[in-house]
Amino acid sequence: MHEILKMSQLFSQLEDRSLDEIASASTLKNCDAGEVLFFEGDPVHSFFIVGRGRVKVFKLSPDGKEQILMIAEPGDSFAEAALFAGGFYPASAQALEPSEVLVINRERFLGILQRHPNLALNMIARLSELLRKLTQLVESLSLTNVTTRPAKYLLDMIPDGPGDEVTLTLPEKKTVLAAEIGIIPETLSRSLARLSREKIISVDGSSIHVLDRERMQELVKR
């Protein structure tokens, strides 16, 4: 448990005595690929830190369309906002692969926060980061059309530096990536095929070779 807590931005700076307190309010859970940790609308009981594997946090529309809000990897926490709001989880969480997560009990953790003001500041910083990421997601979904979202996603992956050409590796399966950027897999495939036809990228499985970054930037700005 200490190893997982130390991986987290929230708890990495805490001394062992504080980590012991948090560990005492926690349990370890091993999840199979596809296992659901909680559904949207379930009563809030815990928040989570990924120790191994990956977990997606997502919402489903009434017609069953999935929008991924975040993909939590080792060291990432999720469901912190629900920790303070109480009530019900506003989204669902599901393991993308065999995973191990630390489950931190809500009521016991809130008691720990009262005794550790510095930990409360860490939580505020983390929630501010989540708000920024969700704001960026809303901006992307509202201000970009479905055909240019894959191009914007690829541009965001490119590290800073000169040169038009760079090779990227998609971090997710294309079905997961499509849900993350708010389109259906068929639209993603068509968008990548169009970029390939226009010699802006070339695709080799999960590897994307960006051939002309400047033209991709122009496409996203339209």
CSV table of C-alpha atoms in Angstrom, one decimal:
chain,number,residue,atom,x,y,z
A,1,MET,CA,0.0,0.0,0.0
A,2,HIS,CA,2.8,2.4,0.8
A,3,GLU,CA,4.3,1.9,-2.6
A,4,ILE,CA,1.1,2.8,-4.3
A,5,LEU,CA,0.6,5.8,-2.1
A,6,LYS,CA,4.1,7.0,-2.8
A,7,MET,CA,3.4,6.8,-6.6
A,8,SER,CA,0.5,9.2,-6.2
A,9,GLN,CA,0.8,13.0,-6.6
A,10,LEU,CA,-1.5,13.3,-3.6
A,11,PHE,CA,0.6,11.4,-1.1
A,12,SER,CA,4.2,11.2,-2.5
A,13,GLN,CA,5.5,13.8,0.0
A,14,LEU,CA,3.9,12.4,3.1
A,15,GLU,CA,5.9,10.9,5.9
A,16,ASP,CA,5.5,7.2,6.8
A,17,ARG,CA,3.3,7.9,9.8
A,18,SER,CA,0.8,9.7,7.6
A,19,LEU,CA,1.0,7.0,5.0
A,20,ASP,CA,0.2,4.4,7.7
A,21,GLU,CA,-3.0,6.3,8.6
A,22,ILE,CA,-4.1,6.4,5.0
A,23,ALA,CA,-3.2,2.7,4.5
A,24,SER,CA,-5.3,1.8,7.5
A,25,ALA,CA,-8.3,3.4,5.7
A,26,SER,CA,-7.6,1.5,2.5
A,27,THR,CA,-7.9,-1.9,0.9
A,28,LEU,CA,-6.2,-3.4,-2.2
A,29,LYS,CA,-8.5,-4.7,-5.0
A,30,ASN,CA,-7.4,-6.8,-7.9
A,31,CYS,CA,-9.6,-6.3,-11.0
A,32,ASP,CA,-10.0,-8.4,-14.2
A,33,ALA,CA,-10.0,-6.7,-17.5
A,34,GLY,CA,-13.5,-5.3,-18.0
A,35,GLU,CA,-14.4,-5.4,-14.4
A,36,VAL,CA,-16.5,-2.4,-13.2
A,37,LEU,CA,-15.4,-0.6,-10.0
A,38,PHE,CA,-18.5,1.5,-9.8
A,39,PHE,CA,-21.4,2.6,-12.0
A,40,GLU,CA,-22.7,6.1,-12.5
A,41,GLY,CA,-25.4,6.6,-9.8
A,42,ASP,CA,-23.9,4.2,-7.3
A,43,PRO,CA,-23.5,5.7,-3.7
A,44,VAL,CA,-20.1,7.2,-3.1
A,45,HIS,CA,-18.1,5.0,-0.7
A,46,SER,CA,-14.4,5.4,-1.8
A,47,PHE,CA,-11.9,7.0,-4.1
A,48,PHE,CA,-9.1,5.1,-5.8
A,49,ILE,CA,-5.4,5.0,-6.8
A,50,VAL,CA,-4.2,2.8,-9.6
A,51,GLY,CA,-1.2,0.7,-8.6
A,52,ARG,CA,-1.0,-1.5,-11.7
A,53,GLY,CA,-2.9,-1.6,-15.0
A,54,ARG,CA,-5.3,1.1,-16.3
A,55,VAL,CA,-8.8,2.2,-15.5
A,56,LYS,CA,-11.1,4.3,-17.6
A,57,VAL,CA,-13.6,6.7,-16.1
A,58,PHE,CA,-16.5,7.3,-18.5
A,59,LYS,CA,-20.1,8.4,-19.0
A,60,LEU,CA,-22.7,6.8,-21.2
A,61,SER,CA,-25.4,8.7,-23.1
A,62,PRO,CA,-29.0,7.5,-23.1
A,63,ASP,CA,-28.3,5.9,-26.5
A,64,GLY,CA,-25.3,4.0,-25.2
A,65,LYS,CA,-22.5,6.2,-26.6
A,66,GLU,CA,-19.4,6.2,-24.4
A,67,GLN,CA,-17.4,9.3,-23.5
A,68,ILE,CA,-14.2,8.7,-21.7
A,69,LEU,CA,-13.4,11.4,-19.1
A,70,MET,CA,-9.9,10.1,-18.2
A,71,ILE,CA,-7.7,7.0,-18.3
A,72,ALA,CA,-6.1,6.4,-14.9
A,73,GLU,CA,-2.6,4.8,-15.1
A,74,PRO,CA,-0.3,3.7,-12.2
A,75,GLY,CA,0.0,6.5,-9.7
A,76,ASP,CA,-3.2,8.3,-10.9
A,77,SER,CA,-6.1,8.8,-8.6
A,78,PHE,CA,-9.8,9.0,-9.6
A,79,ALA,CA,-13.2,9.7,-8.0
A,80,GLU,CA,-11.7,12.4,-5.7
A,81,ALA,CA,-14.4,15.0,-6.6
A,82,ALA,CA,-17.1,12.6,-5.5
A,83,LEU,CA,-15.2,12.2,-2.2
A,84,PHE,CA,-16.2,15.7,-1.1
A,85,ALA,CA,-19.6,16.0,-2.9
A,86,GLY,CA,-20.9,12.7,-1.4
A,87,GLY,CA,-24.1,11.4,-2.8
A,88,PHE,CA,-23.6,9.4,-6.0
A,89,TYR,CA,-20.7,8.8,-8.5
A,90,PRO,CA,-21.2,11.1,-11.5
A,91,ALA,CA,-19.5,8.6,-13.9
A,92,SER,CA,-18.5,4.9,-14.1
A,93,ALA,CA,-15.1,3.3,-13.8
A,94,GLN,CA,-13.9,0.1,-15.5
A,95,ALA,CA,-10.6,-1.7,-15.7
A,96,LEU,CA,-9.1,-1.7,-19.2
A,97,GLU,CA,-6.7,-4.5,-18.4
A,98,PRO,CA,-5.9,-6.6,-15.3
A,99,SER,CA,-5.3,-4.0,-12.6
A,100,GLU,CA,-4.6,-3.4,-9.0
A,101,VAL,CA,-6.2,-0.4,-7.3
A,102,LEU,CA,-6.0,1.0,-3.8
A,103,VAL,CA,-9.6,1.7,-2.5
A,104,ILE,CA,-9.6,4.5,0.1
A,105,ASN,CA,-12.7,4.6,2.3
A,106,ARG,CA,-14.4,8.0,2.1
A,107,GLU,CA,-15.6,8.5,5.7
A,108,ARG,CA,-12.2,7.4,7.2
A,109,PHE,CA,-10.2,9.5,4.8
A,110,LEU,CA,-12.3,12.7,5.5
A,111,GLY,CA,-11.4,12.2,9.2
A,112,ILE,CA,-7.7,12.0,8.2
A,113,LEU,CA,-8.0,15.2,6.2
A,114,GLN,CA,-9.1,17.1,9.3
A,115,ARG,CA,-5.9,16.2,11.0
A,116,HIS,CA,-3.6,17.0,8.1
A,117,PRO,CA,-4.2,20.4,6.5
A,118,ASN,CA,-1.3,19.9,4.1
A,119,LEU,CA,-3.0,16.9,2.7
A,120,ALA,CA,-6.1,19.0,2.1
A,121,LEU,CA,-4.0,21.4,0.0
A,122,ASN,CA,-2.8,18.5,-2.1
A,123,MET,CA,-6.4,17.5,-2.7
A,124,ILE,CA,-7.2,21.1,-3.8
A,125,ALA,CA,-4.3,21.1,-6.2
A,126,ARG,CA,-5.4,17.7,-7.7
A,127,LEU,CA,-9.0,18.8,-8.1
A,128,SER,CA,-7.8,22.0,-9.8
A,129,GLU,CA,-5.8,19.8,-12.3
A,130,LEU,CA,-8.8,17.6,-12.9
A,131,LEU,CA,-11.0,20.7,-13.6
A,132,ARG,CA,-8.4,22.0,-16.1
A,133,LYS,CA,-8.4,18.7,-17.9
A,134,LEU,CA,-12.2,18.5,-18.0
A,135,THR,CA,-12.3,22.1,-19.3
A,136,GLN,CA,-9.9,21.1,-22.1
A,137,LEU,CA,-12.1,18.1,-22.9
A,138,VAL,CA,-15.3,20.2,-23.1
A,139,GLU,CA,-13.4,22.8,-25.3
A,140,SER,CA,-12.2,20.0,-27.6
A,141,LEU,CA,-15.7,18.5,-27.9
A,142,SER,CA,-17.5,21.8,-28.5
A,143,LEU,CA,-15.0,23.7,-30.6
A,144,THR,CA,-13.6,21.0,-32.9
A,145,ASN,CA,-15.6,18.9,-35.4
A,146,VAL,CA,-15.5,15.1,-35.4
A,147,THR,CA,-13.2,14.9,-38.5
A,148,THR,CA,-10.4,17.1,-37.0
A,149,ARG,CA,-10.4,15.7,-33.4
A,150,PRO,CA,-8.0,12.9,-34.3
A,151,ALA,CA,-5.6,15.4,-35.8
A,152,LYS,CA,-5.8,17.6,-32.7
A,153,TYR,CA,-5.2,14.5,-30.5
A,154,LEU,CA,-2.1,13.6,-32.5
A,155,LEU,CA,-0.8,17.2,-32.4
A,156,ASP,CA,-1.2,17.2,-28.6
A,157,MET,CA,0.9,14.1,-28.4
A,158,ILE,CA,3.9,15.6,-30.3
A,159,PRO,CA,6.7,16.7,-28.0
A,160,ASP,CA,8.0,20.2,-28.3
A,161,GLY,CA,10.8,20.6,-30.7
A,162,PRO,CA,11.7,21.5,-34.3
A,163,GLY,CA,10.8,19.5,-37.4
A,164,ASP,CA,7.7,18.4,-39.1
A,165,GLU,CA,8.3,14.6,-39.0
A,166,VAL,CA,7.8,12.6,-35.8
A,167,THR,CA,6.6,9.0,-35.0
A,168,LEU,CA,4.0,8.6,-32.3
A,169,THR,CA,2.6,5.4,-30.7
A,170,LEU,CA,-1.1,5.4,-29.9
A,171,PRO,CA,-1.4,4.7,-26.2
A,172,GLU,CA,-4.9,3.0,-26.5
A,173,LYS,CA,-6.8,0.7,-28.8
A,174,LYS,CA,-8.6,2.6,-31.5
A,175,THR,CA,-12.0,1.8,-30.0
A,176,VAL,CA,-10.8,3.3,-26.6
A,177,LEU,CA,-9.2,6.3,-28.3
A,178,ALA,CA,-12.4,7.0,-30.3
A,179,ALA,CA,-14.4,7.1,-27.0
A,180,GLU,CA,-11.8,9.3,-25.4
A,181,ILE,CA,-12.1,12.0,-28.1
A,182,GLY,CA,-15.8,11.7,-28.5
A,183,ILE,CA,-16.3,10.0,-31.8
A,184,ILE,CA,-17.2,6.6,-33.0
A,185,PRO,CA,-14.5,4.1,-34.2
A,186,GLU,CA,-15.6,4.3,-37.8
A,187,THR,CA,-15.1,8.1,-37.8
A,188,LEU,CA,-11.7,7.7,-36.3
A,189,SER,CA,-10.7,5.2,-39.0
A,190,ARG,CA,-12.0,7.5,-41.8
A,191,SER,CA,-10.2,10.5,-40.3
A,192,LEU,CA,-6.9,8.6,-40.1
A,193,ALA,CA,-7.4,7.3,-43.7
A,194,ARG,CA,-8.0,10.9,-44.9
A,195,LEU,CA,-4.8,12.1,-43.2
A,196,SER,CA,-3.0,9.2,-44.8
A,197,ARG,CA,-4.4,10.0,-48.3
A,198,GLU,CA,-3.3,13.6,-48.0
A,199,LYS,CA,0.2,12.5,-47.0
A,200,ILE,CA,-0.1,14.2,-43.6
A,201,ILE,CA,0.5,11.0,-41.7
A,202,SER,CA,1.3,7.3,-42.4
A,203,VAL,CA,-0.2,4.6,-40.3
A,204,ASP,CA,1.4,1.3,-39.3
A,205,GLY,CA,-0.7,-0.4,-36.7
A,206,SER,CA,-0.5,1.6,-33.5
A,207,SER,CA,2.4,3.7,-34.9
A,208,ILE,CA,1.6,7.0,-36.5
A,209,HIS,CA,4.3,8.8,-38.5
A,210,VAL,CA,3.5,12.5,-38.8
A,211,LEU,CA,4.8,13.6,-42.1
A,212,ASP,CA,3.6,17.2,-42.2
A,213,ARG,CA,2.9,18.8,-38.8
A,214,GLU,CA,2.3,22.2,-40.4
A,215,ARG,CA,-0.5,21.0,-42.6
A,216,MET,CA,-2.0,19.1,-39.7
A,217,GLN,CA,-2.0,22.4,-37.6
A,218,GLU,CA,-3.7,24.2,-40.5
A,219,LEU,CA,-6.4,21.5,-40.7
A,220,VAL,CA,-7.2,21.8,-37.0
A,221,LYS,CA,-7.5,25.6,-37.2
A,222,ARG,CA,-10.2,25.5,-39.9
